[in-house]
Amino acid sequence: MKYLIHGGTILTDKGIVKKNIFINNKKIVALSDKNEDFIPDKTINADGKIIAPGIVDLSTQVFSLKDKDQINFETEINAAVSSGVVAMCCYPDTNSELDESGSIKTILQKSKIINKTRILPVAAMTKSLRGEELTEMYNLFETGCVSFSQAYKGLPRLDVLRKIFQYSKTFDLKLWFKPLMKNLRKNGVIHDGKISTKLGLVPIPYLAETIAVSTLLLFAKDTKSSIHISSLTCKASTEMIKQAKDEGIAVTCDVSINNIHLQDDDIGNFDTNLHLNSPIRAESDRKAIMEGLKTGVIDAISSDHTPLSIDKKNLPFAQTIPGASGLEFLLPLGLKWAKETGSSLDQLFDKISINPSIISGLNPNKIEVNKEATFCIFCQDHEWQVKEKDILSAGKNTPFLGKKMIGQNFFTFIEGRLVYSKEKVY
Amino acid sequence: MKNNLKKKEETKLQHLLSINELSKNHILEILELADSFLPITQRGVKKVPILRGKTIFNLFFESSTRTRTTFEIAAKRLSADVINLNIDNSAQKKGESLIDMISNLSAMHADMFVVRHRHSGASHLIAQNVQKHISVINAGDGGHSHPTQALLDMFTILKYKRKFTNLSVAIVGDILHSRVARSQIDALSTLGTNDIRVIGPLTLIPKDIESLGVKVFSNLRKGLKDVDVIIILRLQYERMRGVFLPSEEEYFRIFGLTKEKYSYAKKDAIIMHPGPINRGIEIDSEIADYKNSVILPQVSNGIAVRMAVMAILGVNK
């Protein structure tokens, strides 16, 4: 299929250019004003729109949905592709532990059949995520997992963790962590501060995260391993990571859109959509995260997409399952961050496309001649309101319900195929 | 629906979910009405027809003797029909969700739900899911709020001290797990009390409690210095998962109220306790039964205050 995309503003390595994009088969064959020999099968008018590298989401929990059938899996992929997300990392969960190669194989096959947003499975580092015995890490890696994690189950026992670092280092496998000490979190549900005190909800202290971060940094230093720490929530963690980076420890990290834009005050009268795995903390933490992204201490922004059915959220706060739907808000909330911090679109796409690709070991999606055409076309001024009925994900659980968003994706290309279009294509 | 839950200065209340939603006038109106109900409880015929024909469901998902009984008595004295639901035997045990259960009870033409639940926010959730003509009274939700207890405590303080301003109040013990303490602090602040102290070991004091307008003391004698009101809280072992205290004995030695420690307060300081009391753990028997102890009057006042709350919500529709 040959496509001509005209009128758009393109984010390239060499800065912003206004050219037409000519696609033939999988690749971009030309970026130019004219190409008279090229007869497109379809033409897309991208007037007033931005064309940017396809988004890569470093953290999703699509297996939080109990029905793991293809319909739901496909629903989440459709939500991703509609939002310009071309690849997403999926963490293991109690429903789908991803601790043996069969489960990784099944996911990769499903992803291949649906053939839209690429699924990058994050395998369990310990059997049944119990933190006691190592999984067959090399075998899982050969099957196609992108990295290894304990997801939100907390750090493994420290002697086991040490073996994980040593064993994975043998094969240079990627270790990704959600920084969490189980026995300090216990049954905590929100940030430890004036709101937990006011609402009488069991708090999650900073130490539940900061002890995990410092432990991981010490292990990384000891084994000279590179690690990725996902879904940071607090200022102290960003400070430790800055110091580690300055010392030359190979660490990268991401934060979720929720922790960039929300603070614990927003929980109001027990809004259960703010019961999250990475708790929304104080305003000072939020500001430190905004700033950490700007200075480069924080490498990436993720959606931490956790779709849940309504009955998992329509319960007393502490009884609800933590997590929020996020895929469809990654782009607009990323744009909001850029606007609020005076960051450029380039800087934003470093956080939601280029860096996540590098962290996942993928070739970054770049809009260049002879590269695969994998990009999204969005309007950065388009205003819309978050309405339950418009959310494509099966999870309608978002703290941004009813909120105004600015910026919307209109078209998504993956390897030269138009996999999503909001407007008609001629 | 959520708008119903916001603080309303001049509007009428639909629910009573926490003290936070009440203005000073709301509280004073409730206390005044409660005062007018006191004589009824001493009459031969202890009934008024204010809520005749109304159906009130007592939904206690957590055990309670005092609160449930006083709510039941209050409702009956207002001539309402009261249904006590034994939650242990109910459909919740069979897996029915809280919201489905409430919908079913609403279909039985309930007018009011009195709810106690072990989870914070349960009453808010119910209030967000009921029709407009139904009122919800929070009779205690997790560690969050217990507004009618705080109101009856304010009523008791007013009876004995005649004022809320220029008053020093000390709340002693397990503040962390106490919905009562949170509601009392909110109520006292709203009514203008500016010396509110909380006293206890730091394992039982929640973070940033100072943001609610209180001073924290770790020394009972210093904390009780010249106070007018001492509120002793029960140690809530059922909510203590983990290590909060080394032993009851050590707790009593340091934070248990004895006559000697009481002597640091003002001479006429009243001693309050929301009950049930653990003698020899948070309070010495001698002081629990002391002449300035108002623990039993608190219980009697509870009926009048709960009548007032039910009457106001019941006639607001």
XYZ file of C-alpha atoms in Angstrom, chain A residues 217-388:
172
model
C 20.783 1.097 43.437
C 23.186 -0.665 45.816
C 22.633 -3.982 44.033
C 23.075 -2.365 40.611
C 26.323 -0.801 41.779
C 27.552 -4.053 43.285
C 26.923 -6.164 40.166
C 27.533 -3.339 37.667
C 24.108 -4.143 36.246
C 21.802 -1.744 34.489
C 18.308 -1.504 35.921
C 15.069 0.268 35.171
C 12.904 1.546 38.027
C 9.283 2.072 37.071
C 6.481 4.218 38.468
C 8.361 6.414 40.911
C 6.179 8.462 43.194
C 8.323 10.581 45.462
C 10.803 13.404 45.508
C 13.344 11.478 47.596
C 13.467 8.701 44.966
C 14.225 11.197 42.190
C 17.019 12.660 44.323
C 18.568 9.219 44.895
C 18.363 8.402 41.201
C 19.980 11.695 40.266
C 22.854 10.958 42.616
C 23.195 7.407 41.259
C 23.261 8.670 37.675
C 25.906 11.225 38.639
C 27.958 8.375 40.111
C 27.679 6.448 36.865
C 25.251 3.732 37.977
C 23.308 2.492 34.934
C 19.782 3.288 36.012
C 16.782 4.547 34.082
C 13.340 5.313 35.427
C 9.806 6.219 34.481
C 6.817 7.861 36.132
C 3.145 7.429 35.370
C 0.891 10.170 34.040
C -1.066 9.946 37.304
C 1.900 10.933 39.460
C 2.679 13.851 37.135
C -0.754 15.376 37.251
C -2.410 14.380 40.516
C -1.782 14.860 44.217
C -3.348 13.171 47.226
C -5.806 16.044 47.780
C -7.559 14.942 44.584
C -8.876 11.839 46.368
C -11.627 14.124 47.768
C -14.449 12.027 49.170
C -12.865 8.640 48.572
C -12.560 8.673 44.760
C -11.630 5.030 44.273
C -10.182 5.751 40.825
C -7.295 7.280 42.767
C -6.568 4.033 44.562
C -3.410 3.243 42.624
C -0.469 0.889 42.841
C 1.928 3.811 42.711
C 0.215 6.107 45.212
C -0.471 9.734 44.387
C 1.649 11.691 46.816
C 2.028 15.268 48.003
C 2.221 18.347 45.790
C 5.970 18.654 46.538
C 6.496 15.142 45.120
C 4.458 15.963 42.036
C 6.538 19.075 41.425
C 9.797 17.120 41.871
C 8.579 14.585 39.301
C 7.655 17.328 36.802
C 11.089 18.829 37.285
C 12.912 15.463 37.190
C 11.393 14.802 33.779
C 12.489 18.192 32.552
C 16.092 17.819 33.743
C 16.393 14.260 32.450
C 16.683 12.506 35.827
C 13.455 10.745 34.873
C 13.726 9.157 31.446
C 10.189 8.257 30.500
C 6.466 8.760 31.042
C 4.226 5.698 31.129
C 0.478 5.225 31.349
C 0.592 2.520 34.040
C -2.611 1.427 32.333
C -4.576 -0.892 34.627
C -8.050 -1.507 33.228
C -10.558 -2.706 35.815
C -14.275 -3.388 35.671
C -16.622 -0.976 37.440
C -17.510 -3.487 40.144
C -13.847 -3.607 41.183
C -14.025 0.138 41.912
C -17.573 0.532 43.259
C -16.636 -0.611 46.755
C -15.332 1.058 49.916
C -11.933 2.566 49.030
C -9.670 -0.005 50.706
C -11.612 -2.905 49.187
C -11.148 -1.711 45.609
C -8.422 -3.060 43.331
C -5.680 -0.464 42.792
C -5.058 0.916 39.319
C -6.336 3.305 36.664
C -6.979 3.085 32.961
C -4.385 5.279 31.260
C -3.462 4.394 27.680
C -5.836 6.895 26.145
C -4.518 9.773 28.250
C -0.791 9.251 27.773
C -0.513 11.614 24.816
C -2.772 14.449 26.067
C -1.324 14.302 29.580
C 2.181 14.185 28.129
C 1.336 17.314 26.153
C 0.019 18.899 29.347
C 3.336 18.168 31.078
C 5.236 19.718 28.139
C 3.049 22.802 28.218
C 3.285 23.251 31.984
C 7.075 22.858 32.078
C 7.818 24.729 28.847
C 9.237 21.554 27.280
C 9.299 21.038 23.524
C 7.492 18.338 21.577
C 10.913 16.807 20.970
C 11.488 16.526 24.696
C 8.044 15.002 25.156
C 8.622 12.364 22.482
C 11.961 11.525 24.072
C 9.921 10.602 27.160
C 7.107 8.694 25.464
C 8.798 7.182 22.428
C 12.578 7.398 22.005
C 13.736 6.642 25.573
C 11.126 3.925 26.175
C 12.289 2.240 22.949
C 15.909 2.327 24.062
C 15.005 1.078 27.559
C 13.049 -1.805 25.978
C 15.885 -2.636 23.601
C 13.965 -1.631 20.474
C 15.159 0.549 17.631
C 13.640 3.962 18.260
C 10.878 4.905 15.853
C 12.291 7.707 13.729
C 10.685 9.535 10.867
C 13.424 9.292 8.255
C 13.764 8.084 4.681
C 14.299 4.314 4.492
C 12.999 3.799 8.022
C 9.833 1.848 8.765
C 6.805 4.090 8.846
C 5.745 3.821 12.494
C 4.271 7.060 13.742
C 1.218 8.840 15.003
C -0.506 11.909 13.613
C -2.152 14.063 16.231
C -3.663 17.456 16.763
C -2.072 19.175 19.733
C -4.848 21.751 20.207
C -7.832 19.456 19.901
C -9.941 19.734 23.065
C -12.059 16.891 24.334
C -13.692 15.797 27.544
C -13.115 12.402 29.129
C -16.450 10.564 29.011
C -16.954 6.996 30.086
